[in-house]
Coordinates of C-alpha atoms in Angstrom, one line a residue:
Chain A
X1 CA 6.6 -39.4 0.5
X2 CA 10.7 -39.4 0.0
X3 CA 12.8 -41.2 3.3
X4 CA 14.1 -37.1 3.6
X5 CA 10.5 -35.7 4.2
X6 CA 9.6 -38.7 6.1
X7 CA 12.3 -38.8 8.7
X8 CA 11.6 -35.0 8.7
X9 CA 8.2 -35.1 10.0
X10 CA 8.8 -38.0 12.2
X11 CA 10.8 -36.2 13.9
X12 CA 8.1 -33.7 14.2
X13 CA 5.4 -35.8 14.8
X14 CA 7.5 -36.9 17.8
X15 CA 7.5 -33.5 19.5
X16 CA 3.5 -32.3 18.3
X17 CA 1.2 -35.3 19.2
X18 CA -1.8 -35.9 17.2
X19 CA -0.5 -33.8 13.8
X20 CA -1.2 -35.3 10.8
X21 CA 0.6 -34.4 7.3
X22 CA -1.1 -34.9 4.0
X23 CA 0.1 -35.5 1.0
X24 CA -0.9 -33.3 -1.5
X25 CA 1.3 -34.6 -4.6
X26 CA 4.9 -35.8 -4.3
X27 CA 6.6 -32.3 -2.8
X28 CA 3.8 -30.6 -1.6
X29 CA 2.2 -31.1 2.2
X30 CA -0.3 -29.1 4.4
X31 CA -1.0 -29.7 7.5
X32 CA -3.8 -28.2 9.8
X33 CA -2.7 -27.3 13.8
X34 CA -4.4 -25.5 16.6
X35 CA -3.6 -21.8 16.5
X36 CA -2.2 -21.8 20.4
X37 CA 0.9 -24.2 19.1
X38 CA 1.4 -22.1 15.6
X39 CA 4.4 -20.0 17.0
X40 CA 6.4 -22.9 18.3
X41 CA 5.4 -25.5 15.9
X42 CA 6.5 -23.0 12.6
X43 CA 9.9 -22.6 14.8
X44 CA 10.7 -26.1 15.2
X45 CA 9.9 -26.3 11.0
X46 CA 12.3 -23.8 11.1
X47 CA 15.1 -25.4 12.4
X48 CA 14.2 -28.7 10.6
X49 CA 14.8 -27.1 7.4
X50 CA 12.2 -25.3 6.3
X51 CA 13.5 -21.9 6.3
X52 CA 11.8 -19.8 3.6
X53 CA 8.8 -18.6 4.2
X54 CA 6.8 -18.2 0.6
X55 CA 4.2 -16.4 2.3
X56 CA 1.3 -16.1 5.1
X57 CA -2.2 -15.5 3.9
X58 CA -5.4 -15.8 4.9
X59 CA -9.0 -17.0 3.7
X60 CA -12.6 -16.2 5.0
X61 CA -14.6 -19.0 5.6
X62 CA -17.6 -17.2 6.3
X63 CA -19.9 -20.0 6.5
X64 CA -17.9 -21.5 8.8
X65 CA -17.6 -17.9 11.1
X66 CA -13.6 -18.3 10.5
X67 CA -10.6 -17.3 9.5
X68 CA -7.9 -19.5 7.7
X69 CA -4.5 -18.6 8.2
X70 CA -2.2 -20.6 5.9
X71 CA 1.8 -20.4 6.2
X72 CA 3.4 -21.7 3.7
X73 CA 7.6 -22.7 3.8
X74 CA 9.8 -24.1 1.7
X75 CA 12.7 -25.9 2.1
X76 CA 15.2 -25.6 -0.2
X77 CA 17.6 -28.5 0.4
X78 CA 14.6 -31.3 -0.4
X79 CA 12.5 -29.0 -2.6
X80 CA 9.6 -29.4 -0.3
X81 CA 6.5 -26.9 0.0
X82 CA 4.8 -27.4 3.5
X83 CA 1.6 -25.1 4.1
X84 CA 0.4 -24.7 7.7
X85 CA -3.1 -24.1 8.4
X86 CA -4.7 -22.5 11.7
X87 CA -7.9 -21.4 12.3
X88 CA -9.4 -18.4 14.2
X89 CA -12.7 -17.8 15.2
X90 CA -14.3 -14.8 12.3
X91 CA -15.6 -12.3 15.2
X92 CA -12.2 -12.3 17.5
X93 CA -9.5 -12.8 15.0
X94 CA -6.5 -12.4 17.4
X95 CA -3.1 -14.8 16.4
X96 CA 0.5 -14.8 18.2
X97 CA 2.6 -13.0 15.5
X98 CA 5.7 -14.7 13.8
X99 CA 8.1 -12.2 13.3
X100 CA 10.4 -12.9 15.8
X101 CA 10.8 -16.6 13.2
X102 CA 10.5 -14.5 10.2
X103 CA 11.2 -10.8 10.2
X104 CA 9.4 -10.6 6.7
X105 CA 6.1 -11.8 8.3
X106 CA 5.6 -8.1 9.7
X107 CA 4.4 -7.4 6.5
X108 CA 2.2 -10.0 5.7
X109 CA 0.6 -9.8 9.5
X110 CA -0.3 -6.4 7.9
X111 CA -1.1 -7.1 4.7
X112 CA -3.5 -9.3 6.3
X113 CA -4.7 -6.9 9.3
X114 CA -5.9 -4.6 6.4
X115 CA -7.1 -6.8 4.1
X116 CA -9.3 -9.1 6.8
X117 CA -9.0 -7.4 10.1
X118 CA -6.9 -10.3 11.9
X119 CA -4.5 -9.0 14.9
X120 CA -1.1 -10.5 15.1
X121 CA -0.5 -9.8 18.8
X122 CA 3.4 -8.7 19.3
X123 CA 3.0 -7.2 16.2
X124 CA 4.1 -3.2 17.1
X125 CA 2.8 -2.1 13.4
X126 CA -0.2 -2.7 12.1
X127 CA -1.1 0.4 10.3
X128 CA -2.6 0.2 7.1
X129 CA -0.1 -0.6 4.0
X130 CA -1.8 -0.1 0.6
X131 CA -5.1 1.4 0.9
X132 CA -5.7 5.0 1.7
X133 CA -8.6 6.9 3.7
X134 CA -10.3 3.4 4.1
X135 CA -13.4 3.6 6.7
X136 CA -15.4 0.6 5.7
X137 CA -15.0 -3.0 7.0
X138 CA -11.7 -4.8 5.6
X139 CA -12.2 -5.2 1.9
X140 CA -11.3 -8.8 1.2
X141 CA -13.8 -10.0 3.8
X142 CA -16.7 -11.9 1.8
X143 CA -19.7 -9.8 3.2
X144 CA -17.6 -6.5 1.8
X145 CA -19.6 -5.6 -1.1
X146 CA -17.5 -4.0 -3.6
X147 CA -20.3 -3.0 -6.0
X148 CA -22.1 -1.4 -3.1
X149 CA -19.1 0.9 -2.4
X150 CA -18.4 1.6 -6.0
X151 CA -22.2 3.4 -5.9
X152 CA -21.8 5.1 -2.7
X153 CA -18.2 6.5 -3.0
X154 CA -18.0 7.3 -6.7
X155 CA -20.5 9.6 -9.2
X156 CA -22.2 7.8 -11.4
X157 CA -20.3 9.5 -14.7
X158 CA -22.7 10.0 -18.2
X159 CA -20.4 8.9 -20.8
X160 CA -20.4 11.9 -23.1
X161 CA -19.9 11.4 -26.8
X162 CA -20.9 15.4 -27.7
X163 CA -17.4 15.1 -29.6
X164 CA -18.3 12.2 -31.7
X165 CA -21.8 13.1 -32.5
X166 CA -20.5 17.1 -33.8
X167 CA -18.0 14.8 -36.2
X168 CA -20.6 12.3 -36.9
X169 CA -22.9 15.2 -38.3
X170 CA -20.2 17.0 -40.2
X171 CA -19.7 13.4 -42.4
X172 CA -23.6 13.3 -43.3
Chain B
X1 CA 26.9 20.4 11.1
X2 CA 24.3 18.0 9.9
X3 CA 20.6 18.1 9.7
X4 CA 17.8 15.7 8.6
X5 CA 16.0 16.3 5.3
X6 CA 13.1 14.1 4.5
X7 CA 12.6 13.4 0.7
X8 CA 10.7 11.4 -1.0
X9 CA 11.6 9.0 -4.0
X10 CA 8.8 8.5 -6.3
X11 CA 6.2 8.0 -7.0
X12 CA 6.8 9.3 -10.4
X13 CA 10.4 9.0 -10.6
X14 CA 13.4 8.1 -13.1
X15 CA 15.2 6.3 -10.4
X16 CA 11.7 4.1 -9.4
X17 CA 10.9 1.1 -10.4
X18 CA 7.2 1.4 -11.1
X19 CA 5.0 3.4 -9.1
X20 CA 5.7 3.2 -5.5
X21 CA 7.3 5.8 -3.2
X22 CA 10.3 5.7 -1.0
X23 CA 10.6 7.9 2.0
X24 CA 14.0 8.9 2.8
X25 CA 15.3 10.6 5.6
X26 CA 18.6 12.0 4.7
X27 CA 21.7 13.5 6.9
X28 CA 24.4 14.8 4.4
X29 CA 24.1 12.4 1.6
X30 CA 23.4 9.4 3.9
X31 CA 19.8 7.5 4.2
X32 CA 19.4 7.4 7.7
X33 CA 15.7 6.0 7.5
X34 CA 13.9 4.2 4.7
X35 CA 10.0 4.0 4.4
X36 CA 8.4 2.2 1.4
X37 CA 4.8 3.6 0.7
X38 CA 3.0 1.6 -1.7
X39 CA -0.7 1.5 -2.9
X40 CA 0.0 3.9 -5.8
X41 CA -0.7 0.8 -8.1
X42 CA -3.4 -0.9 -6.1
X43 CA -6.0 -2.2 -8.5
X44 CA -7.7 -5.1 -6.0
X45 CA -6.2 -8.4 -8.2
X46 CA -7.0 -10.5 -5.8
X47 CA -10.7 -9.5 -5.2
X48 CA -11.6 -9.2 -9.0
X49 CA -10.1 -12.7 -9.0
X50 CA -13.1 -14.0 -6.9
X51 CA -15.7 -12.4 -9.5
X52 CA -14.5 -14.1 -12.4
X53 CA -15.0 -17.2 -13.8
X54 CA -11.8 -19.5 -13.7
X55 CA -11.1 -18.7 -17.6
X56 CA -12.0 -15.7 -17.3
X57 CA -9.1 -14.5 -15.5
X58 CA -7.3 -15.7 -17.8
X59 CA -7.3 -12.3 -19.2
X60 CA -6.3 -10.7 -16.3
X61 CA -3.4 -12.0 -14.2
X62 CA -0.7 -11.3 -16.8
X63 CA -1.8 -7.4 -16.2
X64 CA -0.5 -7.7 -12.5
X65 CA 3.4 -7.1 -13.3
X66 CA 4.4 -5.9 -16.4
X67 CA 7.7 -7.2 -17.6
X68 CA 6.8 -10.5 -17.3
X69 CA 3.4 -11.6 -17.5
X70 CA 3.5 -15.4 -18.6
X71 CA 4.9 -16.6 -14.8
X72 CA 1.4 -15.4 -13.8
X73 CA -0.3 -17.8 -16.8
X74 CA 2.1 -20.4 -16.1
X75 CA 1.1 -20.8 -12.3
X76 CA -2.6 -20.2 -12.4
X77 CA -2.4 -23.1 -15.1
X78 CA -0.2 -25.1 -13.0
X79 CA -2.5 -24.5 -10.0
X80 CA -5.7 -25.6 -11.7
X81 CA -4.4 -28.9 -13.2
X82 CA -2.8 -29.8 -9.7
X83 CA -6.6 -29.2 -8.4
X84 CA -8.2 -31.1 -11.2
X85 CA -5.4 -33.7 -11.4
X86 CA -5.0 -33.1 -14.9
X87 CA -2.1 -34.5 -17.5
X88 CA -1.5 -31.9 -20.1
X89 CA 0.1 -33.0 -23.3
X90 CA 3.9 -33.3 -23.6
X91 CA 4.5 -31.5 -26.2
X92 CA 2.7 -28.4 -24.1
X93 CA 5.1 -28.5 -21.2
X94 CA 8.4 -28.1 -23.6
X95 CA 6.4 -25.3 -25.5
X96 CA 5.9 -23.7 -21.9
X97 CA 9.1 -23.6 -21.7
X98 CA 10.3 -22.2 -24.4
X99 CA 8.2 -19.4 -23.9
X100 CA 8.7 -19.2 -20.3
X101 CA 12.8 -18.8 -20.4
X102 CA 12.0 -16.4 -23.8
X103 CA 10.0 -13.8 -21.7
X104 CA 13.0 -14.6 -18.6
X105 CA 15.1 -13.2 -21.4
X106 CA 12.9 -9.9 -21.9
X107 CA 12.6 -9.5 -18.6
X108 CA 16.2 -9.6 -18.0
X109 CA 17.2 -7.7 -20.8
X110 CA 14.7 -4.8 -19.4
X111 CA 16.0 -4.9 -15.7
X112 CA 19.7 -4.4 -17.1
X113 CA 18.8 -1.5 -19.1
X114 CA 16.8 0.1 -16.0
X115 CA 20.2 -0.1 -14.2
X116 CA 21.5 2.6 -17.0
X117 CA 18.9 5.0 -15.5
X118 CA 20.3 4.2 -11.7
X119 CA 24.0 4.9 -12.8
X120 CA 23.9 7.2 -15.7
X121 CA 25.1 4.6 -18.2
X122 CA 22.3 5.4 -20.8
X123 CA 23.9 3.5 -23.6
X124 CA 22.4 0.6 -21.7
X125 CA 18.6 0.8 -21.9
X126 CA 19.6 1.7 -25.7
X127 CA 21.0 -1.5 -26.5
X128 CA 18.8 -3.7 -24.3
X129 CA 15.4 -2.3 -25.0
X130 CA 15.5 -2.9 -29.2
X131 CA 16.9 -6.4 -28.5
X132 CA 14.2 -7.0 -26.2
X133 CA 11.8 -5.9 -28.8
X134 CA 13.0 -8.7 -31.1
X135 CA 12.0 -11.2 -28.1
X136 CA 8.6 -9.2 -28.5
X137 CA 8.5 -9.4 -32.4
X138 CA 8.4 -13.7 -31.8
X139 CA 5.7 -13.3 -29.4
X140 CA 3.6 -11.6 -31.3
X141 CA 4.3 -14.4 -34.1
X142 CA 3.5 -16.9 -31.5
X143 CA 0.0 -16.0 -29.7
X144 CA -1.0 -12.4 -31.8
X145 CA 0.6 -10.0 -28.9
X146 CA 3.3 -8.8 -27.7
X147 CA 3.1 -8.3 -23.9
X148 CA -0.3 -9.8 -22.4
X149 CA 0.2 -13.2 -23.9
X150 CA -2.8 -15.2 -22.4
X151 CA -1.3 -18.0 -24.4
X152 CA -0.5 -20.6 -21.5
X153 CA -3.8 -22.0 -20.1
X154 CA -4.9 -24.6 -17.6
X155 CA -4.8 -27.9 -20.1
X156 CA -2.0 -26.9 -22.3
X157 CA -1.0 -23.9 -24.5
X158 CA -4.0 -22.0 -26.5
X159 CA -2.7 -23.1 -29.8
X160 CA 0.1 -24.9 -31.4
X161 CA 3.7 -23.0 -32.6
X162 CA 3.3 -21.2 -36.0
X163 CA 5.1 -23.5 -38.4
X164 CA 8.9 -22.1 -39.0
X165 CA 9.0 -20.0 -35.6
X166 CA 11.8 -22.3 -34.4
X167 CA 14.3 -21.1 -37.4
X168 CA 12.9 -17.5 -36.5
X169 CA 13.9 -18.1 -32.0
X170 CA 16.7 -19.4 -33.2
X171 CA 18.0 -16.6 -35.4
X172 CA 17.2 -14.2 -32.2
X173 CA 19.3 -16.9 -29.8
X174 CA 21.8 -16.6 -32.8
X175 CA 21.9 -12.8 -32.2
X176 CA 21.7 -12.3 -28.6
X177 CA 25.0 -14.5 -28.4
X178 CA 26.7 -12.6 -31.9
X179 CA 26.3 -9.4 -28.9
X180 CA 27.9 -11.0 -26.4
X181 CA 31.4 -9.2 -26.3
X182 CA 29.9 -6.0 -27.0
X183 CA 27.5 -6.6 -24.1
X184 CA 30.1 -7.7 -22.0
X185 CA 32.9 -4.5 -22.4
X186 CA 29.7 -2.4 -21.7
X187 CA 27.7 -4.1 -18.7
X188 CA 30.6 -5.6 -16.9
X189 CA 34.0 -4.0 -17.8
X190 CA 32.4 -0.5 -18.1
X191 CA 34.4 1.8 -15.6
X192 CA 30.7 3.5 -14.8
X193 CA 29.3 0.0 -13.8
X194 CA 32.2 -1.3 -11.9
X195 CA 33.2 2.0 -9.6
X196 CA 29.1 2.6 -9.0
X197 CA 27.9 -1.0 -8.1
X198 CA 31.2 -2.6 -6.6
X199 CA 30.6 -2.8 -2.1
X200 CA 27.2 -1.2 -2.7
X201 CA 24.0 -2.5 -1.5
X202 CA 25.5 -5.6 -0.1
X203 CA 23.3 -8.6 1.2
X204 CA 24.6 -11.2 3.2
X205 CA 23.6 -14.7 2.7
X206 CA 22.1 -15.0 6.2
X207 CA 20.7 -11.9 5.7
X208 CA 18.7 -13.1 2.5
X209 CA 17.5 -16.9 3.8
X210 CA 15.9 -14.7 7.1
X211 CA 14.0 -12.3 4.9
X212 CA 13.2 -14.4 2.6
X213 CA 15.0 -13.6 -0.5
X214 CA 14.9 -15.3 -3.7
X215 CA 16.0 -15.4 -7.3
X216 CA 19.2 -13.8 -8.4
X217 CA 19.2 -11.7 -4.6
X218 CA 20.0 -15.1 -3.1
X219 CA 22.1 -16.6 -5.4
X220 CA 24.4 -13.4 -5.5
X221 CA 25.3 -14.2 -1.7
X222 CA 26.6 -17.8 -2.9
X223 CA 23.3 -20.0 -2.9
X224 CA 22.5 -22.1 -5.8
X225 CA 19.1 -21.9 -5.2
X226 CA 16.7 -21.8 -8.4
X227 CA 13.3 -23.3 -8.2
X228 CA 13.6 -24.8 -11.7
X229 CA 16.4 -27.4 -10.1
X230 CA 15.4 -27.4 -6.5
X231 CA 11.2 -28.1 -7.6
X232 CA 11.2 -28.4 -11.1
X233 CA 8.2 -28.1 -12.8
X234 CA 7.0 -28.6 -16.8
X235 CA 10.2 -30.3 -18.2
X236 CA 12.9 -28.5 -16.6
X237 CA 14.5 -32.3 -15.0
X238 CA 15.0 -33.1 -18.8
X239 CA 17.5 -30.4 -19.3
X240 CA 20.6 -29.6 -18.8
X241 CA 21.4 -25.8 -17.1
X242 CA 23.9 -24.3 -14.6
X243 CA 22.3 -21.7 -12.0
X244 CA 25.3 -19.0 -12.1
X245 CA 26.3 -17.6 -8.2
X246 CA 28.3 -15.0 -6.6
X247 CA 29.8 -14.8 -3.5
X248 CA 30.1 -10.7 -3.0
X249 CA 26.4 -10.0 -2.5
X250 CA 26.7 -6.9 -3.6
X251 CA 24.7 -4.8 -6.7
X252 CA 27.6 -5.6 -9.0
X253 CA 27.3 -9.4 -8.4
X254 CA 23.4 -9.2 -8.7
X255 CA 23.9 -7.3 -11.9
X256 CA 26.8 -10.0 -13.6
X257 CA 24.4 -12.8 -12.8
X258 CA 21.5 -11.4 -14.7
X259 CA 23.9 -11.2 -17.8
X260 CA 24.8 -14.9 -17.1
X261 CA 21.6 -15.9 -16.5
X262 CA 20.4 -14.8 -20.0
X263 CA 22.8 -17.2 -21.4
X264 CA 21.4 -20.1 -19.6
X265 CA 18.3 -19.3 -20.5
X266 CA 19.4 -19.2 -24.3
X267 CA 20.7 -23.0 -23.6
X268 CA 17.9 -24.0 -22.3
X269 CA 15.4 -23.1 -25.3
X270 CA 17.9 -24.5 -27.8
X271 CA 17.5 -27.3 -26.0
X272 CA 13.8 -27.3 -26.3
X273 CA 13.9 -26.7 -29.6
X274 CA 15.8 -29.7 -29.9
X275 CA 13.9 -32.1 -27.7
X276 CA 10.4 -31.1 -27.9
X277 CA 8.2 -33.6 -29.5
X278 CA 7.7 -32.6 -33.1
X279 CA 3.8 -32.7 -33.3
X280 CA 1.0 -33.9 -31.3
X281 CA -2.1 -32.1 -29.3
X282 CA -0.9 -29.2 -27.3
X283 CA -3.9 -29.3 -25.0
X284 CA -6.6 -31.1 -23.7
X285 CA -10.6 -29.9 -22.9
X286 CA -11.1 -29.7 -19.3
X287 CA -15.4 -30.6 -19.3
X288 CA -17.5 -31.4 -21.7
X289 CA -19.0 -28.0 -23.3
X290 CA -17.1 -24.8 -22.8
X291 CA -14.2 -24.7 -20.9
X292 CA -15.9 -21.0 -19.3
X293 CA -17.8 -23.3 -17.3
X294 CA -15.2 -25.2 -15.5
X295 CA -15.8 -26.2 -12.1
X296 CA -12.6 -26.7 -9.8
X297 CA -12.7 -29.6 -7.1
X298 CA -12.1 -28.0 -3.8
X299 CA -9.0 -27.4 -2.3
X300 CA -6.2 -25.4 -1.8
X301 CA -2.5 -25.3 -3.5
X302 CA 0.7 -23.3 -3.5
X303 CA 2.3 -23.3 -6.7
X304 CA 5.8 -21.6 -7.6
X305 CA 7.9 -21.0 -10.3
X306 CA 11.1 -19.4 -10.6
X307 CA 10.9 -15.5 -12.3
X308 CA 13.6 -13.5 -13.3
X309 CA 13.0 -11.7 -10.0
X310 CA 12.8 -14.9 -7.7
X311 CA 10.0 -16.9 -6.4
X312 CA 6.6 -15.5 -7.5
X313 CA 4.1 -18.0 -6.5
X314 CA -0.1 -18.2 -6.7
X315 CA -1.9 -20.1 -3.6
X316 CA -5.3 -20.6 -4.8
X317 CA -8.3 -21.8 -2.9
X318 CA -11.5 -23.2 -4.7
X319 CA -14.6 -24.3 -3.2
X320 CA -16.1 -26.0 -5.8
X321 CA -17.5 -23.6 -7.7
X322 CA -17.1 -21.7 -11.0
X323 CA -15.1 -18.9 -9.6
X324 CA -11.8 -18.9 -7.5
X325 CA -12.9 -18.4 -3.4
X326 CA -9.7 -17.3 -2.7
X327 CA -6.1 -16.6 -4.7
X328 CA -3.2 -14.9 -3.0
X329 CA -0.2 -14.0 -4.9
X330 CA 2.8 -13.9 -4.1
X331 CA 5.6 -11.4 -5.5
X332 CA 8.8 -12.0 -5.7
X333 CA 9.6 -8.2 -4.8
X334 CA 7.9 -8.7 -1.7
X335 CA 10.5 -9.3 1.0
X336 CA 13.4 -7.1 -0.9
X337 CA 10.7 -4.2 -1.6
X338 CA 9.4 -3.7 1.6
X339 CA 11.0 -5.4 4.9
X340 CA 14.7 -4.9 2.4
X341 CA 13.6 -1.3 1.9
X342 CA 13.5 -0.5 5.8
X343 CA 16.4 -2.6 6.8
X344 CA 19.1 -2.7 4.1
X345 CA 18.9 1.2 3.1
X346 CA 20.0 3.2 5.8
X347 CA 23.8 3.6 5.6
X348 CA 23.7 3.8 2.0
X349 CA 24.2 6.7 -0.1
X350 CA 21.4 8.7 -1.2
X351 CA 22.4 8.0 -5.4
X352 CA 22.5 4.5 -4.3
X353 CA 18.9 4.7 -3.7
X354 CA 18.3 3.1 -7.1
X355 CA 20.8 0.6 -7.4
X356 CA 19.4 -1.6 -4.5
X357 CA 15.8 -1.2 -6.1
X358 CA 17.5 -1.8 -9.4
X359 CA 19.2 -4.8 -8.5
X360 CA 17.0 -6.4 -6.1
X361 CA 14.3 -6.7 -9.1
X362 CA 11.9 -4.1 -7.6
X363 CA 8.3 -4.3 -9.3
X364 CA 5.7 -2.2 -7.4
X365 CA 2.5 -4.1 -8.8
X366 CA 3.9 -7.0 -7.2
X367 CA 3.8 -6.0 -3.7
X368 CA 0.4 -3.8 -4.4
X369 CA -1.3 -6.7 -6.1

């Protein structure tokens, strides 16, 4: 860890007791923090330097009945790539939306709403984005079977060679 | 008198860039409103990457945008050695980059010409497209195609550099530059370009850290921000490269430093070419038996690289198992394309629609995924 990052997130640590960081290689970091401090802990990044936000994204744990939500910044004076994990329970996904930090996030928080079903509360949009006419559960959850949907929403087509056999016959 | 038209941009449309559609609400010639509706090129990347073997995908990322595919090789290989801790071969990380800033080229060359379509200069896509076609001619040399690649995997490269090819880039280098002051009275002294991109679509550099802009939308608003200096990866510390900025913000600006950037890129391969160990392995074998079979320690990474539209980045999640559990990826059209869309557009004019998607880097399978 460079004397930058260090100082950094000592300076951190000093405001969010018991957060740890780890090292993943020599500029990249995660660190894991309850989901009620998320909104003021990703501000305070903010102002510490890590201003770009790559992305938000979210991962099913369904073993574990959660939801991973993973922010990940950047910040581009020391090169650094920080990713913020919060967890939320699988059956009431509800999380403090960031937008007022980020103004970008309001469409990941939706990207994500549609894709997995997590609210972002103080988000006033969450309509669906990409998919169209979509009545089953959110499609990147693990228990969404996409084979099972393929069968029951689409005809099972014949593929029809009539063309190629008539040629075929012609040839003989 | 005045009244509000709606009309819609796309999804099939010479102005559009790729298949996505922009609602406009219109009052004179004025955007009042801007909506963008994607999902037109929605084909579920990110699930089908969970039902493939690690290698396996392989053959699919480069398909999720077009113009250019290797960024998606590069960090789904870069990904899966930070996982497994692997060292790949030198000489693979200096051919990486060759072919890396080569398809930077192509892609550049393509986006210049697409602004022809936006502003009516149709000499442009003309020029650019047949000289991008000679960048396509040495990748088909290279790795037997000429878009989808597949030719940077986790471990290495898939196969060493036919011998010659570097007399072959070179001559193309050599060729790109003998264009230069033809290129340069059309792209950036042409009266067309100057009077149609000059105070439009402007950006301010606030503007662009808040939303999240990157690439050549950030550095047009006077930031010299480039991921190969800031977090280099393969061998970019080794060379030597500028990262060209602007200060106006503005489509004209964006435009000028695409041209410039082309000519760092061509520095940096000569350089390459130059400093690249002559021979040695070019990859390694990840397990014992076939490589299909590779198992991924858990964990979870973010890894970027710098595109020719900005940061496009992979965050992939494995459990331990044979197949990804997770991989989100992230566009670099993202933040311009959709929260850019709805804030920067109204004011503008309605024919300079296409100049902000133009010159922002707009690529609708990006944001769709």
């Amino acid at each position: 860890m460079n004397s930058m990052n260090k100082k950094i997130f000592n300076e951190i640590k000093a405001i969010f007791k018991n957060i740890e960081f780890t090292d993943i290689d020599e500029r990249k970091y995660s660190v894991i923090i309850p989901k009620e401090k998320a909104v003021s802990f990703l501000e305070t990044l903010k102002r510490k330097g890590f201003s770009h936000m790559s992305l938000i994204t979210c991962i099913d744990w369904i073993a574990e009945k959660e939801f991973e939500i993973v922010y990940t910044l950047f910040n581009w004076e020391t090169g650094t790539t920080l990713m913020v994990k919060t967890r939320v329970d699988r059956d009431n996904p509800i999380l403090p939306t960031v937008m007022e930090i980020w103004p970008t996030a309001k469409y990941y928080e939706r990207d994500i709403h549609e894709f997995f079903g997590v609210k972002f509360e103080g988000n006033p949009d969450l309509r669906p984005l990409i998919l169209e006419k979509w009545e089953e559960i959110p499609p990147m959850r693990k228990d969404f079977d996409s084979a099972k949907y393929s069968k029951e929403h689409f005809p099972d087509r014949a593929y029809d060679v009539d063309f190629l056999l008539e040629g075929s016959e012609s040839n003989e | 008198m005045s009244k509000e038209v709606k009309l819609f941009l796309g999804p099939n449309h010479p102005g559009m860039h790729g298949n996505s559609s922009v609602h406009l609400y219109v009052e004179g010639d004025t955007v009042v409103k801007a909506r963008l509706v994607p999902g037109f090129l929605h084909r579920g990347f990110e699930k089908l990457m969970e039902k493939r073997l690690w290698f396996q995908n392989l053959a699919l990322i480069p398909r999720i945008c077009v113009p250019e595919p290797d960024i998606n090789e590069m960090v789904f290989a870069m990904a899966i050695e930070s996982l497994t801790k692997t060292e790949i071969p030198e000489r693979a990380h200096w051919i990486r980059m060759i072919i890396l800033e080569l398809a930077r080229i192509a892609s550049h060359l393509m986006a210049m010409g697409g602004i022809g379509g936006a502003t009516g200069l149709y000499t442009m896509p003309y020029w650019t497209m047949p000289d991008r076609d000679r960048i396509l001619d040495i990748f088909e040399k290279i790795t037997g195609a000429r878009i989808y690649h597949m030719y940077i995997i986790p471990g290495g490269v898939r196969k060493d550099l036919p011998g010659g090819i570097e007399k072959e880039i070179l001559a193309v280098l050599d060729y790109l530059e003998s264009r230069k002051p033809e290129y340069e009275n059309l792209l950036l002294k042409h009266r067309v370009i100057r009077t149609r991109t000059k105070g439009i679509a402007k950006l301010t550099k606030e503007e662009a850290l808040e939303m999240g802009v990157t690439g050549v939308g950030l550095r047009a608003t006077g930031l010299p921000y480039d991921i190969r200096k800031i977090d280099p990866y393969a061998r970019y510390d080794k060379v030597e490269f500028s990262v060209p900025t602007a200060t106006e913000g503005d489509a004209y600006a964006r435009f000028t430093l695409k041209y410039l950037e082309v000519q760092q890129s061509i520095n940096i391969i000569r350089q390459c070419i130059d400093m690249m160990p002559k021979e040695g392995p070019v990859n390694i074998k990840f397990t014992r038996g076939s490589a299909l079979r590779l198992r991924v320690p858990a964990g979870s990474i973010y890894c970027h690289v710098e595109s020719s539209r900005g940061e496009y980045g992979y965050f992939v999640v494995s459990d331990g198992g044979e197949m990804p559990y997770r991989i989100h990826v992230r566009g670099a059209s993202y933040p311009q394309g959709l929260y850019g869309v709805e804030s920067k557009l109204p004011g503008t004019r309605l024919e300079d629609v296409a100049l902000w998607l133009g010159t922002m880097d707009f690529c609708s399978p990006e944001i769709d995924r």
